[in-house]
N, CA, C, O and CB atoms as a CASP TS submission, in Angstrom:
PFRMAT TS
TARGET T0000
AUTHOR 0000-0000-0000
METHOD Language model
MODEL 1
PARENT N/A
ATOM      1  N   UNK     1      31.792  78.046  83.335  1.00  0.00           N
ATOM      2  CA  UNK     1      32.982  77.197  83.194  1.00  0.00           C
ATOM      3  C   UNK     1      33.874  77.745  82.076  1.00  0.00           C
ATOM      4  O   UNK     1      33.335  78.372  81.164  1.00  0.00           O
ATOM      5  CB  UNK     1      32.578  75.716  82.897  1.00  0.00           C
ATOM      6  N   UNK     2      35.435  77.521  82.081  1.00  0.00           N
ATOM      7  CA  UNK     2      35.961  77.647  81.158  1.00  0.00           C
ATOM      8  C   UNK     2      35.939  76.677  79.897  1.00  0.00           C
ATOM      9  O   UNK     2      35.569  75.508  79.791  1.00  0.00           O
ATOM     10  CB  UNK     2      36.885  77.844  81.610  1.00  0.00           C
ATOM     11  N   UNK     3      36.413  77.489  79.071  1.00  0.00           N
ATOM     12  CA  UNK     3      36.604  76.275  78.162  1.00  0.00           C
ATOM     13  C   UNK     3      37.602  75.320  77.678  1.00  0.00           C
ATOM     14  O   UNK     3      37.678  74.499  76.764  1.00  0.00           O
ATOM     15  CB  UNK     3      36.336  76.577  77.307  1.00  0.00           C
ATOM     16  N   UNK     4      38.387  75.765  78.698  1.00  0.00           N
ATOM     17  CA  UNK     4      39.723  74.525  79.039  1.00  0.00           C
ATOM     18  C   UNK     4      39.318  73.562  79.785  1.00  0.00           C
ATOM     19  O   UNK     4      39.930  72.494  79.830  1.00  0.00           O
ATOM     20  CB  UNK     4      41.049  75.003  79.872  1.00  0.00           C
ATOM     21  N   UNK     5      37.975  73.853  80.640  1.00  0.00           N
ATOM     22  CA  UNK     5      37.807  72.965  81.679  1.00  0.00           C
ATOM     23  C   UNK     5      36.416  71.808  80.865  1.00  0.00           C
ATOM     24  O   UNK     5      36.239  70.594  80.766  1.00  0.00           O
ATOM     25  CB  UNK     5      37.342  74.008  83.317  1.00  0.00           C
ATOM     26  N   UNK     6      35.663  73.110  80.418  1.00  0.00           N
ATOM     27  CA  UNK     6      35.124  71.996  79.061  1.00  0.00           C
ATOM     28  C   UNK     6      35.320  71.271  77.995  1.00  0.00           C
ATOM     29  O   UNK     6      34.474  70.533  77.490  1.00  0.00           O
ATOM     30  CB  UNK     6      34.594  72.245  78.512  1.00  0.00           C
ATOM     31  N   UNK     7      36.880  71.513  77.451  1.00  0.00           N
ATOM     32  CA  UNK     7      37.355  70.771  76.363  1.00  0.00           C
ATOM     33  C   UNK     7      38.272  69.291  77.413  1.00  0.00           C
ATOM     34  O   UNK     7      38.482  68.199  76.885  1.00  0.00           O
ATOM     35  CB  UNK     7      38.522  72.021  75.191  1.00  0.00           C
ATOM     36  N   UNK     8      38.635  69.568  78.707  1.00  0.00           N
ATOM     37  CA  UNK     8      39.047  68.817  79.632  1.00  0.00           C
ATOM     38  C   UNK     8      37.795  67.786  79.619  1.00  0.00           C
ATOM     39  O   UNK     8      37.952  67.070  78.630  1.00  0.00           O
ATOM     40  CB  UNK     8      39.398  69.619  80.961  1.00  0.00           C
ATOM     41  N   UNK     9      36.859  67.495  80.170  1.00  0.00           N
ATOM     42  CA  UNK     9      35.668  67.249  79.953  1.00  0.00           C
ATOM     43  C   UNK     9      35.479  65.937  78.506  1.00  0.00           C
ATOM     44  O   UNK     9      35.507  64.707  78.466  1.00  0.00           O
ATOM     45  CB  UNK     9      35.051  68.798  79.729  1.00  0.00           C
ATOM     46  N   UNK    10      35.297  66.983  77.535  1.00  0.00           N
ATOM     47  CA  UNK    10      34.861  66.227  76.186  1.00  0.00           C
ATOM     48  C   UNK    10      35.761  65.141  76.214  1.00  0.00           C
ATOM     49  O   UNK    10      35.354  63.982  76.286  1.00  0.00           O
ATOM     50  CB  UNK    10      34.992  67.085  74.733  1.00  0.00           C
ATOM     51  N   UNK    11      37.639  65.608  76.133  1.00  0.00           N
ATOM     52  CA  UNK    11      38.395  64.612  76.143  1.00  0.00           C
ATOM     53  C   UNK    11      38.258  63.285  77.297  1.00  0.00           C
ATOM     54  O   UNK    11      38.501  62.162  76.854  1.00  0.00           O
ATOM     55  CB  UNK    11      39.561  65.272  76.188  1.00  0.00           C
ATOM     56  N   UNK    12      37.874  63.420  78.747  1.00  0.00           N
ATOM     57  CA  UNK    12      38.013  62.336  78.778  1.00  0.00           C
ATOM     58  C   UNK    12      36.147  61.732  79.181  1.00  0.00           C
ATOM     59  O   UNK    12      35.882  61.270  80.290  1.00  0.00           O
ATOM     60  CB  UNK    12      39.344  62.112  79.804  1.00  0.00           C
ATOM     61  N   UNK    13      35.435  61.823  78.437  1.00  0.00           N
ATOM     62  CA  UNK    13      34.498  61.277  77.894  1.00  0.00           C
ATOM     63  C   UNK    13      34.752  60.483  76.889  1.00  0.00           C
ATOM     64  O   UNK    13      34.517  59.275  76.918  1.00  0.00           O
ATOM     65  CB  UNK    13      33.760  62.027  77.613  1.00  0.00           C
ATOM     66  N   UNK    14      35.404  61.274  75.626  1.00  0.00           N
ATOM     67  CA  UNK    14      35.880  60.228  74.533  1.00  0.00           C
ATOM     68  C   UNK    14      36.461  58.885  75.110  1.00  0.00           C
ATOM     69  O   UNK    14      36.104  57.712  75.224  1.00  0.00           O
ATOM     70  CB  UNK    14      37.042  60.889  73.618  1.00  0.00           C
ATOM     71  N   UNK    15      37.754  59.826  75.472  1.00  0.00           N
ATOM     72  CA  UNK    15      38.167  58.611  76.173  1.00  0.00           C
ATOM     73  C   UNK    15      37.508  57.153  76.915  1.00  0.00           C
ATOM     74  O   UNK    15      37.616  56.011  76.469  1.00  0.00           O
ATOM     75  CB  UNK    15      38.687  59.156  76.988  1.00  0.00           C
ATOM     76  N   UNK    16      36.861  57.548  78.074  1.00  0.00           N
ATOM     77  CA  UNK    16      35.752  56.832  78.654  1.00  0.00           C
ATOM     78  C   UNK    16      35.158  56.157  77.441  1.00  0.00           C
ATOM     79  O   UNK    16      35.635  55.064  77.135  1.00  0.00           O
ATOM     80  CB  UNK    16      34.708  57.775  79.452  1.00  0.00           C
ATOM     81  N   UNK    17      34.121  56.690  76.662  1.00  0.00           N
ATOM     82  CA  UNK    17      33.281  55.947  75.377  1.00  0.00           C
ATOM     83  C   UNK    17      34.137  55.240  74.541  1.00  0.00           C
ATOM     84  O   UNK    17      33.709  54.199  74.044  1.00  0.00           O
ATOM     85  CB  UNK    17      32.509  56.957  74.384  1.00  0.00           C
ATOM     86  N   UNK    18      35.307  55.626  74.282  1.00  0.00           N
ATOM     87  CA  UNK    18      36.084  55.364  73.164  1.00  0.00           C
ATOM     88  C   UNK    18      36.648  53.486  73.687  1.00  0.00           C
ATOM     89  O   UNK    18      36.378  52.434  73.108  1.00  0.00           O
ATOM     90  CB  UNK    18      37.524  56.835  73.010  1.00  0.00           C
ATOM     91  N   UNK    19      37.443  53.701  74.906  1.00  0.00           N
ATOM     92  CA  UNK    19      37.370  52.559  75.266  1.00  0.00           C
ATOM     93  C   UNK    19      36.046  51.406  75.403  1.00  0.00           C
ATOM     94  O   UNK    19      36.043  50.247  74.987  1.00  0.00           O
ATOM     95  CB  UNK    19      37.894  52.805  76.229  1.00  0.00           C
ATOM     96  N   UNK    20      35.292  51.906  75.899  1.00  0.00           N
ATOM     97  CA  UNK    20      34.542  50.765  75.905  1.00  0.00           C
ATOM     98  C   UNK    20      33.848  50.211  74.698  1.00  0.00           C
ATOM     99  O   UNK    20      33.417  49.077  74.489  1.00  0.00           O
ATOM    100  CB  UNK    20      33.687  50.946  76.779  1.00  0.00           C
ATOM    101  N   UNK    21      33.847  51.431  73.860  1.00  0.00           N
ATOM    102  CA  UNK    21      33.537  50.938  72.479  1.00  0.00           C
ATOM    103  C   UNK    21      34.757  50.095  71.888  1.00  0.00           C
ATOM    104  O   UNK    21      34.392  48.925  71.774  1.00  0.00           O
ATOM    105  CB  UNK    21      33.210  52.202  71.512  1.00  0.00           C
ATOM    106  N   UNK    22      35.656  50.219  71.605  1.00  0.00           N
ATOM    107  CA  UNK    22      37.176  49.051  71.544  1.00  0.00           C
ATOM    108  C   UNK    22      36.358  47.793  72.078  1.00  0.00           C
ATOM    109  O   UNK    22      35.821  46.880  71.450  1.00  0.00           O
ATOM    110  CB  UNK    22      38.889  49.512  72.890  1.00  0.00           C
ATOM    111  N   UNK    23      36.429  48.009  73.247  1.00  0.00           N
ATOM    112  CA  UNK    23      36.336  46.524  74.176  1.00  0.00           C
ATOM    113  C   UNK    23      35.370  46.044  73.719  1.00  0.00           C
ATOM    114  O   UNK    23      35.480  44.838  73.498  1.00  0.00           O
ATOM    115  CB  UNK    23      36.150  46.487  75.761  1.00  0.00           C
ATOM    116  N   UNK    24      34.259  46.574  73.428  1.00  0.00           N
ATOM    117  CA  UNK    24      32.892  45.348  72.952  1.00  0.00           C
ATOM    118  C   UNK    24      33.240  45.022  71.678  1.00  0.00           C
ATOM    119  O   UNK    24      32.959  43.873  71.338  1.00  0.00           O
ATOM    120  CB  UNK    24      31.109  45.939  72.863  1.00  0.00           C
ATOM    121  N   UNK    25      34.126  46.182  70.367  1.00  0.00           N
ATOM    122  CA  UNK    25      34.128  45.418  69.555  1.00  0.00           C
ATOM    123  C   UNK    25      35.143  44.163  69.438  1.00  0.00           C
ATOM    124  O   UNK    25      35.185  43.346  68.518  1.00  0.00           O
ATOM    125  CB  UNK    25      34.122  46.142  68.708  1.00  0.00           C
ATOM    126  N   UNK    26      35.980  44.214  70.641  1.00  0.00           N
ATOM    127  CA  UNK    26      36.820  43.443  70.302  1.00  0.00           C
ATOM    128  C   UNK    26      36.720  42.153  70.744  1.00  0.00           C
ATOM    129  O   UNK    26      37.393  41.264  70.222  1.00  0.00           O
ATOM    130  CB  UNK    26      37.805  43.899  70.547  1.00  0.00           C
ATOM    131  N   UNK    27      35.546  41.830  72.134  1.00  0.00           N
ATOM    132  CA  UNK    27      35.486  40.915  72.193  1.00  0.00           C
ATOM    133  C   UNK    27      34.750  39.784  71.621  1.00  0.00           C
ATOM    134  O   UNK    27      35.246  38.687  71.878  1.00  0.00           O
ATOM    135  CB  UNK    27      35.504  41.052  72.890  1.00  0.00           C
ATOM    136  N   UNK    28      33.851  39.785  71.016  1.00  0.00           N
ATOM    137  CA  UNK    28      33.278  38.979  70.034  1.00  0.00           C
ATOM    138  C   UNK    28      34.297  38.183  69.426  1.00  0.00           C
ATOM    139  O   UNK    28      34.515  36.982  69.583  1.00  0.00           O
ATOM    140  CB  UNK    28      32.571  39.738  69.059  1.00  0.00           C
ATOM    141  N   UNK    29      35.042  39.230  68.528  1.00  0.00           N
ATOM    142  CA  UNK    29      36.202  38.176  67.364  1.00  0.00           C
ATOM    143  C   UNK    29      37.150  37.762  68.063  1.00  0.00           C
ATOM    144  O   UNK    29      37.867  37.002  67.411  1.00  0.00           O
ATOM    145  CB  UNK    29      37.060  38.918  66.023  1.00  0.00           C
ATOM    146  N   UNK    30      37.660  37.994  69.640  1.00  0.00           N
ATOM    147  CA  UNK    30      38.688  36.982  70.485  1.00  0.00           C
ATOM    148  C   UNK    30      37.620  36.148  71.578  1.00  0.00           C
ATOM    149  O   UNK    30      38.069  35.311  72.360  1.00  0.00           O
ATOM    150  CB  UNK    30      40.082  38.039  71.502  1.00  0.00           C
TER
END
């Protein structure tokens, strides 16, 4: 694989994790 296609990748993993980590913390305190 390249590594445009693997840094493609990492980003939307973050993404993916990143949101759902937001969302659990946020729902508790609303």
């Amino acid at each position: 694989m390249s590594n445009s296609a693997i840094m493609m990748m990492i980003i939307s993993l973050v993404i993916i994790w990143g949101g759902l980590v937001v969302s659990i913390l946020r729902l508790p305190k609303e």
